[in-house]
Coordinates of C-alpha atoms in Angstrom, one line a residue:
X559 CA 0.9 -0.4 -111.6
X560 CA 1.2 1.3 -108.3
X561 CA -2.6 1.6 -108.1
X562 CA -3.0 -2.1 -108.6
X563 CA -0.5 -2.8 -105.8
X564 CA -2.2 -0.5 -103.4
X565 CA -5.5 -2.0 -104.3
X566 CA -4.2 -5.5 -103.6
X567 CA -2.7 -4.4 -100.3
X568 CA -6.0 -2.8 -99.3
X569 CA -8.0 -5.9 -100.2
X570 CA -5.6 -8.1 -98.2
X571 CA -5.8 -5.8 -95.2
X572 CA -9.6 -5.8 -95.3
X573 CA -9.7 -9.5 -95.6
X574 CA -7.4 -9.9 -92.6
X575 CA -9.4 -7.5 -90.5
X576 CA -12.6 -9.4 -91.4
X577 CA -11.1 -12.7 -90.6
X578 CA -9.8 -11.3 -87.3
X579 CA -13.3 -10.2 -86.3
X580 CA -14.8 -13.5 -87.3
X581 CA -12.1 -15.3 -85.2
X582 CA -12.8 -13.1 -82.2
X583 CA -16.6 -13.9 -82.4
X584 CA -15.9 -17.6 -82.7
X585 CA -13.5 -17.6 -79.8
X586 CA -15.0 -16.4 -76.5
X587 CA -13.1 -14.5 -73.7
X588 CA -9.8 -16.1 -72.7
X589 CA -9.9 -15.3 -69.0
X590 CA -12.8 -16.0 -66.5
X591 CA -14.6 -13.3 -64.5
X592 CA -12.8 -14.4 -61.3
X593 CA -9.5 -14.0 -63.0
X594 CA -10.4 -10.5 -64.3
X595 CA -11.5 -9.5 -60.8
X596 CA -8.3 -10.8 -59.3
X597 CA -6.3 -8.7 -61.7
X598 CA -8.2 -5.5 -60.7
X599 CA -8.0 -6.2 -57.0
X600 CA -4.3 -6.9 -57.3
X601 CA -3.6 -3.5 -58.9
X602 CA -6.0 -1.3 -56.8
X603 CA -6.8 -3.3 -53.7
X604 CA -10.2 -3.1 -51.9
X605 CA -13.1 -5.3 -52.8
X606 CA -15.2 -5.9 -56.0
X607 CA -18.6 -4.2 -56.0
X608 CA -19.9 -5.2 -59.4
X609 CA -18.7 -6.8 -62.6
X610 CA -20.3 -6.6 -66.1
X611 CA -19.2 -8.8 -69.0
X612 CA -19.0 -7.1 -72.5
X613 CA -19.0 -10.0 -75.0
X614 CA -18.6 -7.8 -78.1
X615 CA -15.4 -6.2 -76.8
X616 CA -14.3 -9.3 -74.9
X617 CA -13.6 -7.3 -71.7
X618 CA -14.9 -6.9 -68.1
X619 CA -16.2 -3.7 -66.6
X620 CA -15.3 -3.9 -62.9
X621 CA -16.2 -1.6 -59.9
X622 CA -13.9 -1.6 -56.9
X623 CA -14.2 0.0 -53.5
X624 CA -10.9 0.7 -51.7
X625 CA -9.7 3.2 -49.0
X626 CA -9.6 6.1 -51.5
X627 CA -13.0 5.6 -53.0
X628 CA -14.9 3.7 -55.7
X629 CA -13.2 3.0 -59.0
X630 CA -14.5 1.8 -62.4
X631 CA -12.2 0.0 -64.9
X632 CA -12.0 -2.4 -67.8
X633 CA -10.0 -5.6 -68.0
X634 CA -9.3 -7.0 -71.4
X635 CA -10.4 -10.7 -71.6
X636 CA -7.6 -11.5 -74.1
X637 CA -4.6 -9.4 -73.1
X638 CA -5.5 -9.0 -69.4
X639 CA -4.7 -5.3 -69.6
X640 CA -6.5 -2.8 -67.4
X641 CA -7.7 0.4 -69.0
X642 CA -10.2 3.3 -68.6
X643 CA -9.7 3.6 -64.8
X644 CA -11.9 6.3 -63.3
X645 CA -12.5 7.4 -59.8
X646 CA -16.3 7.5 -59.4
X647 CA -16.6 8.5 -55.7
X648 CA -13.8 9.8 -53.5
X649 CA -13.7 8.9 -49.9
X650 CA -12.7 11.5 -47.3
X651 CA -9.7 10.0 -45.5
X652 CA -9.3 10.1 -41.7
X653 CA -6.2 11.3 -39.9
X654 CA -4.3 8.8 -37.9
X655 CA -3.8 9.3 -34.1
X656 CA -0.2 10.3 -34.7
X657 CA -1.2 12.9 -37.3
X658 CA -3.9 14.3 -35.0
X659 CA -1.4 14.5 -32.1
X660 CA 1.1 16.5 -34.2
X661 CA -1.7 18.9 -35.3
X662 CA -3.1 19.4 -31.8
X663 CA 0.4 20.1 -30.3
X664 CA 1.2 22.5 -33.1
X665 CA -2.1 24.4 -32.9
X666 CA -2.2 24.7 -29.1
X667 CA 1.6 24.9 -28.6
X668 CA 1.4 22.4 -25.8
X669 CA 2.3 18.8 -25.0
X670 CA -0.1 15.9 -25.1
X671 CA -0.1 13.6 -22.1
X672 CA -2.5 11.1 -23.4
X673 CA -4.7 10.6 -26.6
X674 CA -7.1 8.0 -27.9
X675 CA -9.5 7.5 -30.7
X676 CA -13.3 7.5 -30.0
X677 CA -15.9 6.5 -32.6
X678 CA -19.3 8.3 -32.3
X679 CA -22.4 8.6 -34.3
X680 CA -21.1 11.9 -35.7
X681 CA -17.8 10.3 -36.8
X682 CA -14.3 9.5 -35.6
X683 CA -12.7 11.8 -33.0
X684 CA -9.5 11.9 -31.0
X685 CA -9.7 12.8 -27.3
X686 CA -6.6 14.2 -25.8
X687 CA -5.3 15.7 -22.6
X688 CA -2.9 18.7 -23.3
X689 CA -0.6 20.4 -20.9
X690 CA 0.2 24.0 -21.5
X691 CA 1.6 26.6 -19.1
X692 CA 1.0 24.4 -16.0
X693 CA -2.6 23.9 -17.0
X694 CA -4.4 20.9 -18.4
X695 CA -6.9 21.0 -21.3
X696 CA -9.3 18.4 -22.5
X697 CA -9.4 18.5 -26.3
X698 CA -11.6 16.8 -28.9
X699 CA -10.3 16.6 -32.4
X700 CA -12.4 15.7 -35.5
X701 CA -10.3 13.2 -37.5
X702 CA -12.4 13.7 -40.6
X703 CA -12.7 17.5 -40.6
X704 CA -9.1 17.7 -39.3
X705 CA -9.8 20.4 -36.7
X706 CA -10.3 20.9 -33.0
X707 CA -14.0 20.9 -32.1
X708 CA -13.8 21.2 -28.3
X709 CA -11.2 22.6 -25.9
X710 CA -11.9 23.0 -22.2
X711 CA -9.6 23.6 -19.2
X712 CA -9.5 20.8 -16.6
X713 CA -9.7 22.0 -13.1
X714 CA -7.0 20.5 -11.0
X715 CA -7.6 19.7 -7.3
X716 CA -5.9 22.1 -4.8
X717 CA -3.3 21.0 -2.3
X718 CA -5.9 21.0 0.5
X719 CA -8.3 18.9 -1.6
X720 CA -5.4 16.5 -2.4
X721 CA -4.7 16.2 1.3
X722 CA -8.3 15.5 2.1
X723 CA -8.4 12.9 -0.6
X724 CA -5.3 11.2 0.7
X725 CA -6.6 11.3 4.3
X726 CA -9.9 9.8 3.2
X727 CA -8.0 7.0 1.4
X728 CA -5.9 6.3 4.5
X729 CA -9.0 6.3 6.7
X730 CA -10.8 3.9 4.3
X731 CA -7.8 1.7 4.3
X732 CA -7.6 1.8 8.1
X733 CA -11.3 0.9 8.3
X734 CA -10.7 -2.0 6.0
X735 CA -7.8 -3.3 8.2
X736 CA -9.9 -3.0 11.4
X737 CA -12.5 -5.4 10.2
X738 CA -11.2 -8.1 12.4
X739 CA -12.8 -11.4 13.6
X740 CA -14.3 -11.4 17.0
X741 CA -12.9 -13.2 20.0
X742 CA -15.7 -15.8 19.9
X743 CA -14.8 -16.5 16.3
X744 CA -11.2 -17.0 17.2
X745 CA -12.3 -19.3 20.1
X746 CA -14.3 -21.4 17.7
X747 CA -11.5 -21.6 15.1
X748 CA -9.1 -22.8 17.8
X749 CA -11.5 -25.5 19.0
X750 CA -11.8 -26.7 15.4
X751 CA -8.1 -27.4 15.5
X752 CA -7.9 -29.0 19.0
X753 CA -10.4 -30.8 21.0
X754 CA -10.4 -29.4 24.5
X755 CA -11.5 -26.5 26.7
X756 CA -10.4 -22.9 26.2
X757 CA -8.8 -21.7 29.3
X758 CA -7.4 -18.3 28.1
X759 CA -7.7 -15.9 25.2
X760 CA -5.5 -12.8 24.6
X761 CA -4.5 -10.4 21.8
X762 CA -0.9 -10.3 20.7
X763 CA 1.0 -8.4 18.0
X764 CA 3.6 -10.3 15.9
X765 CA 5.6 -9.5 12.8
X766 CA 2.6 -10.7 10.8
X767 CA 0.1 -8.4 12.5
X768 CA -2.5 -8.8 15.2
X769 CA -3.3 -12.3 16.5
X770 CA -5.5 -14.0 19.0
X771 CA -3.6 -16.3 21.3
X772 CA -6.1 -19.0 22.3
X773 CA -5.0 -21.5 25.0
X774 CA -6.8 -24.9 24.8
X775 CA -6.4 -27.6 27.4
X776 CA -6.8 -31.2 26.6
X777 CA -6.8 -34.3 28.9
X778 CA -3.0 -34.8 28.9
X779 CA -1.6 -31.8 27.0
X780 CA -2.5 -28.3 25.9
X781 CA -1.7 -25.9 23.1
X782 CA -1.5 -22.2 22.3
X783 CA -3.3 -21.6 19.0
X784 CA -2.4 -18.3 17.2
X785 CA -5.3 -17.0 15.0
X786 CA -4.8 -14.1 12.6
X787 CA -7.2 -11.4 13.6
X788 CA -7.9 -10.0 10.1
X789 CA -8.1 -13.3 8.2
X790 CA -9.1 -15.9 10.7
X791 CA -6.4 -18.2 9.6
X792 CA -4.3 -20.3 12.0
X793 CA -0.7 -19.1 11.9
X794 CA 0.8 -21.6 14.3
X795 CA 0.1 -24.1 17.1
X796 CA 2.4 -24.4 20.1
X797 CA 2.0 -27.5 22.2
X798 CA 2.9 -28.0 25.9
X799 CA 2.6 -30.9 28.4
X800 CA 0.3 -30.5 31.3
X801 CA 1.8 -30.9 34.8
X802 CA 0.4 -33.9 36.6
X803 CA -1.1 -33.1 40.1
X804 CA 1.0 -34.1 43.1
X805 CA -0.6 -36.7 45.4
X806 CA -2.1 -35.2 48.6
X807 CA -0.8 -36.5 52.0
X808 CA -3.3 -38.6 53.9
X809 CA -4.6 -36.9 57.1
X810 CA -3.5 -38.6 60.4
X811 CA -6.3 -40.4 62.3
X812 CA -7.4 -39.1 65.7
X813 CA -7.1 -41.3 68.8
X814 CA -10.2 -43.5 69.2
X815 CA -12.5 -42.8 72.0
X816 CA -12.7 -45.1 75.1
X817 CA -15.9 -46.6 73.9
X818 CA -14.2 -48.1 71.0
X819 CA -12.0 -50.2 73.2
X820 CA -15.0 -52.3 74.2
X821 CA -15.7 -52.9 70.5
X822 CA -12.1 -54.1 70.0
X823 CA -12.4 -56.3 73.1
X824 CA -15.5 -57.8 71.7
X825 CA -13.8 -58.5 68.5
X826 CA -10.9 -60.0 70.3
X827 CA -13.2 -62.2 72.2
X828 CA -14.9 -63.4 69.0
X829 CA -11.4 -64.1 67.6
X830 CA -10.6 -66.2 70.6
X831 CA -13.9 -68.1 70.4
X832 CA -13.1 -68.8 66.8
X833 CA -9.7 -70.1 67.8
X834 CA -11.2 -72.4 70.4
X835 CA -13.6 -73.8 67.9
X836 CA -10.8 -74.4 65.4
X837 CA -8.7 -76.1 68.0
X838 CA -11.7 -78.3 68.9
X839 CA -12.2 -79.3 65.3
X840 CA -8.6 -80.2 65.1
X841 CA -8.8 -82.5 68.2
X842 CA -11.7 -84.3 66.7

């Protein structure tokens, strides 16, 4: 009796498994390839390199590249479960700048003044300036190999060199400041502002620096034009009224010579003759 029961159970189980396999073949994968890739990326990040569909097992074989390396995994097309995850190729991670800074300061027992990352053909490096025992060192640190690859002492300028450098800078600045416009240029600038004649030009020092004071006279008024010596700009114009010239007294006439009396007498005689003619006309 027990044997019959076991036989019936075995037959039922076999039929169920067979029907399940037939059902799986008749029904394709439940999720799409994009959905399977999205599941893998969500779990492990990175980007998908390759995807292969296995129709017999209803799953996807997906390769992903992330910051740690290249991974291979399977995503079940029915249950959406991820399995058989394997690291195919490991990536060598780089140290961050903060991590490199701690390692350099610890190894050299100094203090980093400045540090930056530099990418070269050979790889990624950190370049740092380290101060130790009143000396400065230029350090190059390999972020991949995690070690110092170069360390040289930086020669600092002496006090005399620093003074020479400062004096040169002051001299250059002074030379820059002395590049002033000429007096002729100041004269032309003033005449562009006022139509007249330049009667005087002098150099003056104001709170705003050196200026050219150009005096221009017009027909009735004049002005002092202040031109900045280093920029050529007009700072201000001061107008003034020109004084009118006083009339000159007429010179007194000298006494006429005696010969002139005869002329006057002749004139008087002519006047008299004219009077006689006029009187004659009136009588008529």
